[in-house]
Amino acid sequence: MYEFEFERPTTLADAIKAMGAEDAQALGGGQTLIPTLKQRLAMPAKLVSLGAIDEIKGVCKADDGALCLGGGTTHAVVTREAAVDYPALAALAGNIGDPAVRNRGTLGGSIANNDPAACYPAAVLGSGATVVTNTREIAADEYFTGMFETALGEGEIITEVRFPVPEKAAYQKFEQPASRFALVGVFVAKYVDGVRVAVTGASEGGVFRWSEAEAALSGDFSAGALDGMAPPAEGMMSDLHGSAAYRAHLVGVMTRRAVVAAG
Amino acid sequence: MPQVSMTVNGKPASGNVEGRTLLSSFLRDTMGLTGTHVGCDTSQCGACVVHVDGDAVKACTMFALEAEGAEVATIEGQAAPDGTLNAIQAAFQEHHGLQCGFCTPGMVMSAAALLKDNPKPSEAEIRDYLEGNLCRCTGYHNIVKAIMAASGQNVGAIAAE
């Protein structure tokens, strides 16, 4: 690792101030960033740890029924505390990485990084959630802008993510067996006004909504409504774990499984 | 260099570290607690698992300065001061839950975290929980047996895989 200055503020206000420094980088749980630093793939002048800021941690319910998760909330806490209100989201969080990773990794860290094979982006986009930062609110549809790319600006910190709670939902992940990242993961959520389907792990553009499946499921929420359907292979990732065509096929399979799992 | 202070195995511990000093390096190099093993250094193998404020974490994937003020528990604090092994360690010995022993500190610390939340885990729950702890010797079978035994359960029923 290259050297850097380390700061660990205890308030959001101090964190925002610290992020004003040149080449400052926010540190969530570090489960992706620390390995990245070890490989010298990043060289921030300053790391601002968000781990001691209690005001961006925790799970609560908004007046409109949405579930609000602090950006600094670990996967382990989401698994425990969202289990009653949003079981599909809790289950997704409880299957990220391994238990020790889930005790450190955070929601904000995951979606700020926007790894194309991460689980959380599928839940955030699939729920039509709102990403709240220290300066503004960003709709999920505007937030994810490409592989490892988001709408976040310099020094912007994710303070909260608000998830509207669906009537039913489920996430199904086909794990890449070594890394346990999603080779393909699909989050399906049925709301009063329609169904959302978000796919991670598959596309070169990062997480995306599969609109044909959404239209079919909004008319008939059953696996049968997706019979024989799969998105085009064009634009899907292709590597030694799976070709573009294989990933496209898996999207269809995992979406049908998610619909069945949602019940 | 900044100073960091924490509690390690119930005793105050402090030292000067760089921002980039990992918790695993602080424990091993500054504190001399070399029981926390660094296997992969890429947060995959779990040999470096310790508890920070009661939660199992990979000490190679956390900065020492992030543990400021925390209660840290390592493998060195598991046995009684007179060297008597705790129930999990004793069960690993009894059921031959280790061969080379390199992964064992992490296995024992992960097992302790599991049993704290789930005192009678099923075989499937144990295997699932150990997802982030790699062992290249045992095939996991005797590790699972040891954890079943440490939780006071019958190990006879576990099928070999």
Coordinates of C-alpha atoms in Angstrom, one line a residue:
Chain A
M1 CA 0.0 0.0 0.0
Y2 CA 1.1 3.5 -0.7
E3 CA 1.2 5.8 2.3
F4 CA -1.8 8.0 3.1
E5 CA -3.0 10.2 5.8
F6 CA -5.8 8.6 7.9
E7 CA -8.7 10.4 9.5
R8 CA -11.5 9.0 11.5
P9 CA -14.2 11.7 12.2
T10 CA -17.1 11.0 14.5
T11 CA -19.6 13.4 12.9
L12 CA -20.8 13.7 9.4
A13 CA -19.9 17.4 9.4
D14 CA -16.3 16.6 10.2
A15 CA -16.3 13.9 7.5
I16 CA -17.5 16.3 4.9
K17 CA -14.8 18.8 5.9
A18 CA -12.1 16.0 5.7
M19 CA -13.4 15.0 2.3
G20 CA -12.6 18.5 1.1
A21 CA -8.9 17.7 1.1
E22 CA -7.2 17.0 -2.2
D23 CA -7.3 13.3 -3.3
A24 CA -9.4 12.3 -0.2
Q25 CA -11.2 9.0 -0.4
A26 CA -14.0 7.8 1.9
L27 CA -13.5 4.5 3.6
G28 CA -16.6 2.4 4.4
G29 CA -16.0 -1.1 5.7
G30 CA -13.0 -1.4 3.5
Q31 CA -13.8 -4.9 2.3
T32 CA -13.2 -3.8 -1.3
L33 CA -11.1 -0.7 -0.8
I34 CA -8.4 -2.2 1.4
P35 CA -7.7 -5.1 -1.0
T36 CA -7.6 -2.5 -3.8
L37 CA -5.1 -0.4 -1.8
K38 CA -3.0 -3.4 -1.2
Q39 CA -2.8 -4.0 -4.9
R40 CA -1.8 -0.4 -5.4
L41 CA -4.7 0.1 -7.7
A42 CA -5.6 3.3 -5.8
M43 CA -3.4 5.9 -4.1
P44 CA -5.5 8.4 -2.1
A45 CA -3.6 11.1 -0.3
K46 CA -6.1 10.8 2.6
L47 CA -8.5 8.1 3.7
V48 CA -11.5 9.3 5.6
S49 CA -13.0 6.4 7.6
L50 CA -16.8 6.7 8.0
G51 CA -16.8 3.9 10.5
A52 CA -17.1 6.0 13.7
I53 CA -20.0 8.1 12.5
D54 CA -23.1 6.9 14.4
E55 CA -25.5 9.2 12.6
I56 CA -25.1 7.4 9.3
K57 CA -25.7 3.9 10.8
G58 CA -28.8 1.9 11.6
V59 CA -32.2 0.9 10.2
C60 CA -35.4 2.8 10.7
K61 CA -38.9 3.2 9.2
A62 CA -40.0 6.4 7.5
D63 CA -43.5 7.8 7.9
D64 CA -44.4 6.6 4.3
G65 CA -43.4 3.0 5.3
A66 CA -40.1 3.1 3.5
L67 CA -37.2 1.3 5.2
C68 CA -34.2 3.7 5.7
L69 CA -30.8 2.2 6.0
G70 CA -27.9 4.4 7.1
G71 CA -25.1 4.4 4.5
G72 CA -22.6 3.2 7.2
T73 CA -24.8 0.2 8.2
T74 CA -23.0 -3.1 7.9
H75 CA -24.5 -6.1 6.0
A76 CA -24.7 -8.0 9.3
V77 CA -26.9 -5.3 10.9
V78 CA -29.1 -5.1 7.8
T79 CA -29.5 -8.9 7.9
R80 CA -30.7 -8.8 11.5
E81 CA -32.7 -5.5 11.5
A82 CA -34.4 -5.5 8.1
A83 CA -35.5 -9.2 8.5
V84 CA -39.1 -8.3 9.6
D85 CA -39.8 -5.3 7.4
Y86 CA -38.0 -6.3 4.2
P87 CA -37.0 -10.0 4.3
A88 CA -35.7 -10.1 0.7
L89 CA -33.3 -7.3 1.4
A90 CA -32.2 -8.8 4.7
A91 CA -31.6 -12.1 2.9
L92 CA -29.6 -10.5 0.2
A93 CA -27.4 -8.7 2.8
G94 CA -27.0 -12.0 4.7
N95 CA -25.5 -13.7 1.7
I96 CA -22.9 -11.2 0.7
G97 CA -19.3 -12.5 1.1
D98 CA -18.8 -14.4 4.4
P99 CA -19.7 -13.6 8.0
A100 CA -16.5 -11.6 8.8
V101 CA -16.9 -9.6 5.6
R102 CA -20.5 -8.8 6.5
N103 CA -19.5 -7.5 9.9
R104 CA -17.4 -4.8 8.2
G105 CA -18.8 -4.2 4.8
T106 CA -21.4 -1.4 4.5
L107 CA -24.3 -0.6 2.2
G108 CA -22.9 2.8 1.3
G109 CA -19.5 1.4 0.6
S110 CA -21.0 -1.2 -1.7
I111 CA -23.1 1.1 -3.8
A112 CA -20.5 3.9 -3.9
N113 CA -18.1 1.3 -5.5
N114 CA -20.8 -0.1 -7.7
D115 CA -19.0 -3.3 -8.6
P116 CA -20.7 -4.8 -11.6
A117 CA -21.1 -8.1 -9.7
A118 CA -22.1 -6.7 -6.3
C119 CA -25.5 -7.7 -4.8
Y120 CA -26.6 -4.4 -3.2
P121 CA -27.0 -2.5 -6.5
A122 CA -29.6 -5.0 -7.6
A123 CA -31.7 -4.4 -4.4
V124 CA -31.3 -0.6 -4.7
L125 CA -32.3 -0.5 -8.3
G126 CA -34.9 -3.3 -8.0
S127 CA -36.6 -1.5 -5.2
G128 CA -36.5 1.9 -6.9
A129 CA -34.7 3.2 -3.7
T130 CA -33.5 6.7 -3.1
V131 CA -29.9 7.3 -2.4
V132 CA -29.5 10.2 0.1
T133 CA -26.1 12.0 0.3
N134 CA -24.9 14.9 2.3
T135 CA -26.1 17.3 -0.5
R136 CA -29.1 15.7 -2.3
E137 CA -31.4 12.8 -3.0
I138 CA -30.7 10.6 -6.1
A139 CA -33.3 8.2 -7.5
A140 CA -31.8 4.7 -8.1
D141 CA -32.6 5.0 -11.8
E142 CA -30.3 8.0 -12.0
Y143 CA -27.7 6.8 -9.5
F144 CA -26.0 3.8 -11.3
T145 CA -24.3 5.1 -14.4
G146 CA -22.0 2.3 -15.4
M147 CA -19.5 -0.3 -14.2
F148 CA -17.8 1.2 -11.1
E149 CA -19.5 4.5 -12.0
T150 CA -22.2 6.4 -10.1
A151 CA -23.8 9.8 -10.0
L152 CA -21.8 10.7 -6.8
G153 CA -19.7 13.8 -7.1
E154 CA -16.3 14.6 -5.5
G155 CA -16.5 14.3 -1.7
E156 CA -20.1 13.3 -1.7
I157 CA -21.0 10.9 1.2
I158 CA -24.0 8.4 1.1
T159 CA -25.8 9.0 4.4
E160 CA -28.9 6.9 3.8
V161 CA -30.7 4.7 1.3
R162 CA -34.5 4.7 1.4
F163 CA -36.2 1.5 0.2
P164 CA -39.9 1.5 -0.6
V165 CA -41.1 -1.9 0.8
P166 CA -42.7 -4.0 -2.0
E167 CA -45.7 -6.4 -1.6
K168 CA -43.3 -9.3 -2.4
A169 CA -39.7 -9.6 -3.5
A170 CA -36.8 -12.0 -3.8
Y171 CA -33.1 -12.0 -4.8
Q172 CA -31.5 -15.0 -6.5
K173 CA -27.8 -15.2 -7.0
F174 CA -25.9 -17.6 -9.1
E175 CA -22.5 -17.5 -7.3
Q176 CA -19.2 -17.5 -9.0
P177 CA -17.9 -20.3 -6.8
A178 CA -14.5 -18.9 -5.9
S179 CA -15.3 -15.3 -5.2
R180 CA -19.0 -15.7 -4.3
F181 CA -19.8 -12.5 -6.2
A182 CA -22.8 -12.9 -8.4
L183 CA -22.1 -14.5 -11.8
V184 CA -25.7 -13.3 -12.3
G185 CA -28.0 -12.0 -9.6
V186 CA -31.6 -10.9 -10.1
F187 CA -33.7 -8.9 -7.7
V188 CA -37.4 -9.0 -8.4
A189 CA -39.9 -6.7 -6.5
K190 CA -43.6 -6.4 -6.9
Y191 CA -45.1 -3.1 -6.1
V192 CA -48.8 -1.9 -6.3
D193 CA -47.9 0.0 -9.5
G194 CA -45.8 -2.6 -11.2
V195 CA -42.9 -5.0 -11.0
R196 CA -39.2 -4.1 -11.0
V197 CA -36.4 -6.5 -12.1
A198 CA -32.8 -5.5 -11.6
V199 CA -29.9 -7.6 -12.8
T200 CA -26.3 -7.6 -11.4
G201 CA -23.2 -9.5 -12.5
A202 CA -24.2 -9.8 -16.1
S203 CA -23.9 -6.6 -18.0
E204 CA -20.8 -4.7 -19.1
G205 CA -22.7 -1.6 -18.1
G206 CA -23.2 -2.8 -14.5
V207 CA -26.6 -3.3 -12.8
F208 CA -29.5 -2.8 -15.2
R209 CA -33.3 -3.1 -15.3
W210 CA -34.7 -5.8 -17.5
S211 CA -37.7 -4.0 -18.8
E212 CA -39.2 -6.8 -21.0
A213 CA -39.4 -9.0 -17.9
E214 CA -40.9 -6.1 -15.9
A215 CA -43.6 -5.7 -18.5
A216 CA -44.4 -9.4 -18.6
L217 CA -44.5 -9.8 -14.8
S218 CA -46.5 -6.7 -14.2
G219 CA -49.3 -8.4 -16.2
D220 CA -48.8 -11.8 -14.7
F221 CA -46.5 -12.3 -11.7
S222 CA -45.5 -15.9 -12.4
A223 CA -42.4 -17.7 -13.7
G224 CA -44.5 -18.9 -16.6
A225 CA -44.9 -15.3 -17.8
L226 CA -41.2 -15.4 -18.6
D227 CA -41.2 -18.7 -20.4
G228 CA -38.3 -18.8 -22.9
M229 CA -37.3 -15.2 -22.2
A230 CA -33.8 -13.9 -21.8
P231 CA -32.2 -10.6 -22.6
P232 CA -29.9 -10.3 -25.6
A233 CA -26.3 -11.6 -25.1
E234 CA -25.0 -8.4 -26.7
G235 CA -23.4 -6.2 -24.0
M236 CA -23.1 -9.0 -21.4
M237 CA -19.8 -9.7 -19.7
S238 CA -17.8 -12.6 -21.0
D239 CA -14.9 -14.2 -19.1
L240 CA -13.5 -17.5 -18.1
H241 CA -16.4 -18.0 -15.7
G242 CA -19.1 -17.6 -18.3
S243 CA -19.7 -16.4 -21.9
A244 CA -22.0 -13.5 -22.7
A245 CA -24.6 -16.0 -24.0
Y246 CA -24.4 -18.1 -20.9
R247 CA -24.9 -15.0 -18.7
A248 CA -27.9 -13.8 -20.8
H249 CA -29.4 -17.3 -20.4
L250 CA -28.8 -17.2 -16.6
V251 CA -30.6 -13.9 -16.3
G252 CA -33.8 -15.6 -17.6
V253 CA -33.3 -18.6 -15.2
M254 CA -32.5 -16.5 -12.2
T255 CA -35.4 -14.1 -12.8
R256 CA -37.8 -17.0 -13.0
R257 CA -36.3 -18.5 -9.8
A258 CA -36.6 -15.1 -8.1
V259 CA -40.3 -14.9 -9.0
V260 CA -40.9 -18.3 -7.6
A261 CA -39.0 -17.5 -4.4
A262 CA -41.0 -14.3 -4.0
G263 CA -44.1 -16.5 -3.9
Chain B
M1 CA 2.9 8.7 13.5
P2 CA -0.5 8.6 15.0
Q3 CA -1.1 6.6 18.2
V4 CA -3.7 4.0 18.5
S5 CA -5.1 2.6 21.7
M6 CA -7.4 -0.4 22.2
T7 CA -8.0 -3.3 24.5
V8 CA -6.6 -6.6 23.4
N9 CA -7.7 -9.7 25.3
G10 CA -8.8 -7.5 28.2
K11 CA -5.5 -5.6 28.5
P12 CA -4.8 -2.1 27.3
A13 CA -2.7 -2.0 24.2
S14 CA -1.3 1.0 22.3
G15 CA 1.3 1.9 19.9
N16 CA 2.4 4.3 17.1
V17 CA 1.2 3.2 13.7
E18 CA 0.9 4.5 10.1
G19 CA -2.4 5.1 8.6
R20 CA -1.9 2.1 6.4
T21 CA -1.0 -0.3 9.3
L22 CA -3.4 -3.2 9.3
L23 CA -4.9 -4.5 12.5
S24 CA -3.2 -7.8 11.8
S25 CA 0.2 -6.1 11.6
F26 CA -0.5 -4.2 14.8
L27 CA -1.4 -7.4 16.6
R28 CA 1.5 -9.4 15.3
D29 CA 4.3 -6.8 15.0
T30 CA 3.6 -4.3 17.7
M31 CA 1.9 -6.5 20.2
G32 CA 3.8 -9.7 19.4
L33 CA 0.6 -11.7 19.2
T34 CA 1.6 -13.9 16.3
G35 CA -1.3 -16.3 16.8
T36 CA -3.3 -14.2 14.4
H37 CA -2.1 -15.7 11.2
V38 CA -1.9 -13.9 7.8
G39 CA -2.5 -16.5 5.1
C40 CA -3.8 -14.8 1.9
D41 CA -3.7 -11.2 2.9
T42 CA -6.6 -10.7 0.5
S43 CA -9.5 -11.3 2.9
Q44 CA -10.3 -14.7 1.6
C45 CA -8.7 -17.3 3.9
G46 CA -9.9 -16.2 7.3
A47 CA -6.7 -17.2 9.2
C48 CA -6.6 -13.7 10.6
V49 CA -10.1 -13.6 12.1
V50 CA -10.3 -11.8 15.4
H51 CA -13.2 -10.3 17.3
V52 CA -13.6 -6.5 17.3
D53 CA -16.2 -5.4 19.8
G54 CA -17.6 -8.9 19.7
D55 CA -17.8 -9.3 15.9
A56 CA -15.6 -11.6 13.9
V57 CA -13.6 -9.6 11.4
K58 CA -10.6 -10.2 9.2
A59 CA -7.8 -8.4 10.8
C60 CA -5.9 -8.1 7.5
T61 CA -8.8 -6.1 6.1
M62 CA -9.1 -3.5 8.7
F63 CA -6.8 -0.7 9.7
A64 CA -5.4 -0.6 13.2
L65 CA -6.6 3.0 13.5
E66 CA -10.2 1.8 12.8
A67 CA -9.9 -0.3 16.0
E68 CA -9.3 2.8 18.2
G69 CA -11.0 2.3 21.5
A70 CA -12.3 -1.1 20.5
E71 CA -12.2 -4.4 22.5
V72 CA -10.2 -6.8 20.4
A73 CA -10.1 -10.6 21.2
T74 CA -7.5 -12.8 19.6
I75 CA -6.7 -16.5 19.8
E76 CA -4.2 -15.8 22.6
G77 CA -7.0 -14.8 24.9
Q78 CA -9.1 -17.9 24.4
A79 CA -7.4 -20.3 26.8
A80 CA -7.4 -19.7 30.5
P81 CA -4.4 -18.0 32.0
D82 CA -3.0 -21.3 33.2
G83 CA -3.2 -22.7 29.6
T84 CA -6.4 -24.7 30.0
L85 CA -8.0 -24.8 26.6
N86 CA -11.5 -23.4 26.2
A87 CA -14.3 -25.7 25.0
I88 CA -13.8 -25.0 21.3
Q89 CA -10.0 -25.4 21.4
A90 CA -10.4 -28.6 23.5
A91 CA -12.9 -29.9 20.9
F92 CA -10.6 -29.2 18.0
Q93 CA -7.9 -31.2 19.8
E94 CA -10.2 -34.0 20.7
H95 CA -11.8 -34.3 17.3
H96 CA -8.6 -33.7 15.3
G97 CA -10.0 -30.5 13.8
L98 CA -6.5 -29.4 12.6
Q99 CA -3.6 -30.9 10.8
C100 CA -1.0 -28.2 10.0
G101 CA -2.8 -25.7 12.3
F102 CA -2.3 -22.6 10.2
C103 CA -6.0 -21.9 9.7
T104 CA -6.9 -22.9 13.3
P105 CA -6.7 -19.5 15.0
G106 CA -9.2 -18.1 12.5
M107 CA -11.3 -21.3 12.7
V108 CA -11.5 -21.1 16.5
M109 CA -12.4 -17.4 16.5
S110 CA -15.0 -17.8 13.8
A111 CA -16.5 -20.8 15.7
A112 CA -16.6 -18.7 18.9
A113 CA -18.5 -15.9 17.0
L114 CA -20.9 -18.5 15.6
L115 CA -21.6 -20.1 19.0
K116 CA -22.2 -16.8 20.6
D117 CA -25.1 -16.0 18.3
N118 CA -26.2 -19.6 17.7
P119 CA -25.4 -21.9 20.6
K120 CA -26.6 -25.1 18.9
P121 CA -25.9 -24.7 15.2
S122 CA -26.8 -27.5 12.7
E123 CA -24.1 -29.0 10.6
A124 CA -25.3 -27.0 7.6
E125 CA -25.2 -23.8 9.6
I126 CA -21.6 -24.5 10.7
R127 CA -20.5 -25.2 7.2
D128 CA -22.2 -22.1 5.9
Y129 CA -20.7 -19.9 8.7
L130 CA -17.2 -21.2 7.9
E131 CA -17.6 -20.0 4.3
G132 CA -14.8 -17.4 4.8
N133 CA -12.3 -19.7 6.6
L134 CA -10.2 -21.9 4.3
C135 CA -8.5 -25.1 5.5
R136 CA -6.3 -26.9 3.0
C137 CA -5.7 -30.0 5.2
T138 CA -8.7 -31.4 7.0
G139 CA -11.4 -31.3 4.4
Y140 CA -13.4 -29.4 7.1
H141 CA -15.1 -32.6 8.4
N142 CA -13.4 -32.7 11.7
I143 CA -13.6 -29.0 12.1
V144 CA -17.4 -29.2 11.8
K145 CA -17.4 -32.2 14.2
A146 CA -15.3 -30.2 16.7
I147 CA -17.7 -27.3 16.6
M148 CA -20.7 -29.6 17.0
A149 CA -19.0 -31.2 20.0
A150 CA -18.0 -27.8 21.5
S151 CA -21.7 -26.8 21.4
G152 CA -22.6 -29.9 23.3
Q153 CA -24.2 -31.8 20.4
N154 CA -23.8 -35.3 19.3
V155 CA -21.2 -35.6 16.5
G156 CA -21.9 -39.3 15.6
A157 CA -24.6 -38.3 13.1
I158 CA -22.4 -36.2 10.9
A159 CA -21.9 -37.9 7.6
A160 CA -18.5 -37.7 6.0
E161 CA -18.4 -35.6 2.8

